[in-house]
Amino acid sequence: MSPSPLAISGHTRVFMVAGDPVSQVQAPAIFNRIFQRHGVDAVLVPAQVAPERFVDFARTIMAAGNIDGLWLTIPHKTTLLPLLGHVDTAGHMAQSVNAVRRHADGTLEGGLFDGSGLVSALRHFGLEPRGRRVLLLGTGGAGAAIATALLDQGVAELALHDLGPRAAQLAQRLGDARVSVPGADPAGFELIINATPLGLQADDALPVDVSRIDPGARVFDILMKHRPTPLLRACAERGIQAHPGFEMLVQQVPDYLRFFRMEAIADTVQADLSEVRRHLQAS
């Protein structure tokens, strides 16, 4: 049975997910279903805003008394940093945020959940990061958040790779002796994480030489594609266990709810994420 239509009134709290484009976003379907199921008088709606207009848009809508926050997607995840009074550790390291909320005094706070979502996804697949040797490909916003979370979770070694100077710059910001920038060779690593955009297109090059991955190593591709990415297909051909990125999004759902002060609902949803997982798999 499908949920009943949303009942919108003058008391309804409004959230927006902003991007350009927004036709691909799945957050409204997921979170509006959760709001209905748990009796929360709130709605999440998409807003397509061009990059050059986004700061003015965000200032205006976050001044509205009934708009409580923003979900952010490409290309807006870095744009609002100058407006934020507080950013969590992952967001500060990555200079990127997934969400923005308003405090009672009008100040804005940003949070980034890519790293926590990745760690929870790894554990869902039975892969504890503590003590592992990890190669992280891609050190943009998501990659930086993942690097921060992996170090917090006690990995033994974290090797970074990216085109240009970004990997070395992130290593310097992290300031941790476990971090190195050795290149893209996966040999010797127990876990390889693809946080690059390679794989978004069917003819993209592989982000790593799969033939060099050790037998028994695991691969996680954060790209949230409906079909296996080229990297996942190449790993399957070699018998390497590899996991898709949609689980990372599943695991972030409770993080968003907690960030927007819905702690009890977050605990309930986290206890059973099967409905969220089914929705994403069917999308």
Short mmCIF file of N, CA, C and O in Angstrom, two decimals, residues 119-176:
data_model
loop_
_atom_site.label_atom_id
_atom_site.label_comp_id
_atom_site.label_asym_id
_atom_site.label_seq_id
_atom_site.Cartn_x
_atom_site.Cartn_y
_atom_site.Cartn_z
N VAL A 119 31.75 4.42 6.47
CA VAL A 119 32.16 3.51 7.55
C VAL A 119 31.01 2.57 7.93
O VAL A 119 31.20 1.36 8.09
N SER A 120 29.80 3.11 8.04
CA SER A 120 28.65 2.27 8.39
C SER A 120 28.36 1.27 7.28
O SER A 120 27.97 0.12 7.55
N ALA A 121 28.53 1.68 6.01
CA ALA A 121 28.33 0.75 4.90
C ALA A 121 29.35 -0.38 4.94
O ALA A 121 29.01 -1.54 4.70
N LEU A 122 30.60 -0.04 5.22
CA LEU A 122 31.62 -1.09 5.33
C LEU A 122 31.23 -2.11 6.40
O LEU A 122 31.33 -3.33 6.18
N ARG A 123 30.77 -1.63 7.53
CA ARG A 123 30.39 -2.55 8.61
C ARG A 123 29.16 -3.36 8.23
O ARG A 123 29.04 -4.53 8.63
N HIS A 124 28.25 -2.77 7.47
CA HIS A 124 27.09 -3.52 6.99
C HIS A 124 27.55 -4.71 6.16
O HIS A 124 26.93 -5.79 6.21
N PHE A 125 28.63 -4.55 5.40
CA PHE A 125 29.16 -5.62 4.57
C PHE A 125 30.18 -6.49 5.33
O PHE A 125 30.89 -7.30 4.74
N GLY A 126 30.24 -6.31 6.66
CA GLY A 126 31.12 -7.13 7.48
C GLY A 126 32.58 -6.76 7.38
O GLY A 126 33.46 -7.60 7.60
N LEU A 127 32.85 -5.50 7.09
CA LEU A 127 34.22 -5.06 6.87
C LEU A 127 34.57 -3.97 7.90
O LEU A 127 34.21 -2.81 7.75
N GLU A 128 35.24 -4.36 8.95
CA GLU A 128 35.65 -3.43 9.99
C GLU A 128 36.92 -2.69 9.53
O GLU A 128 37.92 -3.32 9.20
N PRO A 129 36.89 -1.35 9.52
CA PRO A 129 38.06 -0.62 9.00
C PRO A 129 39.27 -0.62 9.94
O PRO A 129 40.40 -0.46 9.47
N ARG A 130 39.06 -0.80 11.22
CA ARG A 130 40.18 -0.70 12.16
C ARG A 130 41.30 -1.68 11.81
O ARG A 130 41.07 -2.86 11.55
N GLY A 131 42.52 -1.15 11.77
CA GLY A 131 43.69 -1.97 11.54
C GLY A 131 43.97 -2.32 10.09
O GLY A 131 44.95 -3.02 9.80
N ARG A 132 43.16 -1.82 9.17
CA ARG A 132 43.34 -2.19 7.76
C ARG A 132 44.24 -1.21 7.02
O ARG A 132 44.35 -0.05 7.37
N ARG A 133 44.85 -1.73 5.94
CA ARG A 133 45.62 -0.91 5.02
C ARG A 133 44.70 -0.51 3.87
O ARG A 133 44.18 -1.38 3.15
N VAL A 134 44.50 0.79 3.69
CA VAL A 134 43.46 1.29 2.79
C VAL A 134 44.07 2.18 1.72
O VAL A 134 44.89 3.06 2.03
N LEU A 135 43.64 1.98 0.48
CA LEU A 135 43.96 2.89 -0.62
C LEU A 135 42.69 3.63 -1.00
O LEU A 135 41.69 3.01 -1.36
N LEU A 136 42.73 4.96 -0.90
CA LEU A 136 41.58 5.81 -1.22
C LEU A 136 41.88 6.56 -2.51
O LEU A 136 42.82 7.36 -2.58
N LEU A 137 41.08 6.29 -3.54
CA LEU A 137 41.23 6.94 -4.84
C LEU A 137 40.22 8.08 -4.93
O LEU A 137 39.01 7.85 -4.88
N GLY A 138 40.73 9.31 -5.04
CA GLY A 138 39.84 10.47 -5.10
C GLY A 138 39.82 11.20 -3.77
O GLY A 138 39.46 10.61 -2.74
N THR A 139 40.22 12.47 -3.78
CA THR A 139 40.33 13.24 -2.53
C THR A 139 39.57 14.56 -2.63
O THR A 139 39.99 15.57 -2.07
N GLY A 140 38.45 14.55 -3.37
CA GLY A 140 37.55 15.70 -3.36
C GLY A 140 36.77 15.75 -2.07
O GLY A 140 37.22 15.22 -1.04
N GLY A 141 35.60 16.38 -2.09
CA GLY A 141 34.82 16.53 -0.86
C GLY A 141 34.49 15.21 -0.20
O GLY A 141 34.73 15.02 1.00
N ALA A 142 33.92 14.26 -0.97
CA ALA A 142 33.57 12.97 -0.40
C ALA A 142 34.82 12.22 0.06
O ALA A 142 34.85 11.62 1.14
N GLY A 143 35.87 12.25 -0.77
CA GLY A 143 37.10 11.56 -0.41
C GLY A 143 37.72 12.10 0.87
O GLY A 143 38.19 11.33 1.72
N ALA A 144 37.71 13.41 1.03
CA ALA A 144 38.28 14.01 2.24
C ALA A 144 37.48 13.60 3.48
O ALA A 144 38.05 13.33 4.54
N ALA A 145 36.16 13.57 3.35
CA ALA A 145 35.32 13.14 4.48
C ALA A 145 35.58 11.68 4.81
O ALA A 145 35.66 11.30 5.99
N ILE A 146 35.73 10.84 3.79
CA ILE A 146 36.01 9.43 4.00
C ILE A 146 37.37 9.24 4.66
O ILE A 146 37.51 8.44 5.60
N ALA A 147 38.36 9.98 4.21
CA ALA A 147 39.70 9.90 4.82
C ALA A 147 39.64 10.24 6.30
O ALA A 147 40.23 9.54 7.14
N THR A 148 38.94 11.31 6.63
CA THR A 148 38.83 11.74 8.04
C THR A 148 38.17 10.65 8.87
O THR A 148 38.64 10.31 9.97
N ALA A 149 37.08 10.07 8.36
CA ALA A 149 36.37 9.04 9.11
C ALA A 149 37.21 7.77 9.27
O ALA A 149 37.21 7.16 10.35
N LEU A 150 37.94 7.38 8.24
CA LEU A 150 38.75 6.17 8.33
C LEU A 150 39.86 6.32 9.37
O LEU A 150 40.17 5.38 10.12
N LEU A 151 40.49 7.48 9.40
CA LEU A 151 41.51 7.72 10.42
C LEU A 151 40.90 7.68 11.81
O LEU A 151 41.48 7.11 12.75
N ASP A 152 39.72 8.27 11.97
CA ASP A 152 39.04 8.24 13.27
C ASP A 152 38.72 6.82 13.71
O ASP A 152 38.68 6.52 14.91
N GLN A 153 38.48 5.94 12.73
CA GLN A 153 38.12 4.55 13.03
C GLN A 153 39.34 3.64 13.17
O GLN A 153 39.19 2.43 13.32
N GLY A 154 40.53 4.19 13.09
CA GLY A 154 41.73 3.43 13.45
C GLY A 154 42.33 2.58 12.36
O GLY A 154 42.91 1.53 12.65
N VAL A 155 42.23 3.02 11.08
CA VAL A 155 42.93 2.25 10.04
C VAL A 155 44.43 2.28 10.31
O VAL A 155 44.95 3.22 10.90
N ALA A 156 45.11 1.23 9.87
CA ALA A 156 46.55 1.15 10.10
C ALA A 156 47.33 2.03 9.14
O ALA A 156 48.38 2.59 9.50
N GLU A 157 46.83 2.13 7.90
CA GLU A 157 47.51 2.91 6.87
C GLU A 157 46.46 3.46 5.91
O GLU A 157 45.49 2.77 5.57
N LEU A 158 46.65 4.69 5.48
CA LEU A 158 45.73 5.30 4.51
C LEU A 158 46.56 5.95 3.41
O LEU A 158 47.23 6.96 3.62
N ALA A 159 46.49 5.34 2.23
CA ALA A 159 47.19 5.88 1.06
C ALA A 159 46.20 6.66 0.22
O ALA A 159 45.08 6.19 -0.03
N LEU A 160 46.59 7.85 -0.21
CA LEU A 160 45.73 8.73 -1.00
C LEU A 160 46.25 8.85 -2.42
O LEU A 160 47.45 8.93 -2.64
N HIS A 161 45.31 8.88 -3.37
CA HIS A 161 45.70 9.13 -4.76
C HIS A 161 44.67 10.00 -5.44
O HIS A 161 43.46 9.81 -5.25
N ASP A 162 45.14 10.95 -6.21
CA ASP A 162 44.28 11.80 -7.02
C ASP A 162 45.13 12.42 -8.11
O ASP A 162 46.37 12.41 -8.04
N LEU A 163 44.46 12.95 -9.11
CA LEU A 163 45.17 13.69 -10.14
C LEU A 163 45.52 15.07 -9.61
O LEU A 163 44.76 15.65 -8.84
N GLY A 164 46.67 15.59 -10.01
CA GLY A 164 47.06 16.91 -9.54
C GLY A 164 47.49 16.88 -8.08
O GLY A 164 47.84 15.83 -7.53
N PRO A 165 47.45 18.04 -7.41
CA PRO A 165 48.03 18.16 -6.07
C PRO A 165 47.07 17.84 -4.92
O PRO A 165 47.46 17.92 -3.76
N ARG A 166 45.81 17.46 -5.22
CA ARG A 166 44.82 17.38 -4.14
C ARG A 166 45.17 16.35 -3.08
O ARG A 166 44.94 16.58 -1.88
N ALA A 167 45.70 15.20 -3.48
CA ALA A 167 46.01 14.17 -2.49
C ALA A 167 47.07 14.65 -1.51
O ALA A 167 46.95 14.47 -0.30
N ALA A 168 48.13 15.28 -2.03
CA ALA A 168 49.19 15.79 -1.15
C ALA A 168 48.65 16.90 -0.25
O ALA A 168 49.03 16.99 0.93
N GLN A 169 47.79 17.74 -0.78
CA GLN A 169 47.20 18.81 0.03
C GLN A 169 46.34 18.25 1.15
O GLN A 169 46.39 18.73 2.28
N LEU A 170 45.55 17.22 0.85
CA LEU A 170 44.73 16.60 1.90
C LEU A 170 45.62 15.93 2.93
O LEU A 170 45.36 16.04 4.14
N ALA A 171 46.65 15.24 2.49
CA ALA A 171 47.56 14.59 3.44
C ALA A 171 48.16 15.61 4.40
O ALA A 171 48.27 15.36 5.61
N GLN A 172 48.51 16.79 3.88
CA GLN A 172 49.06 17.83 4.73
C GLN A 172 48.02 18.32 5.73
O GLN A 172 48.34 18.53 6.92
N ARG A 173 46.77 18.48 5.28
CA ARG A 173 45.72 18.95 6.20
C ARG A 173 45.44 17.91 7.28
O ARG A 173 45.20 18.25 8.44
N LEU A 174 45.48 16.64 6.90
CA LEU A 174 45.19 15.58 7.87
C LEU A 174 46.28 15.50 8.92
O LEU A 174 46.00 15.22 10.10
N GLY A 175 47.52 15.71 8.53
CA GLY A 175 48.62 15.74 9.48
C GLY A 175 48.75 14.48 10.32
O GLY A 175 48.97 14.55 11.53
N ASP A 176 48.64 13.32 9.69
CA ASP A 176 48.65 12.05 10.41
C ASP A 176 49.74 11.16 9.81
O ASP A 176 49.83 11.01 8.58
#
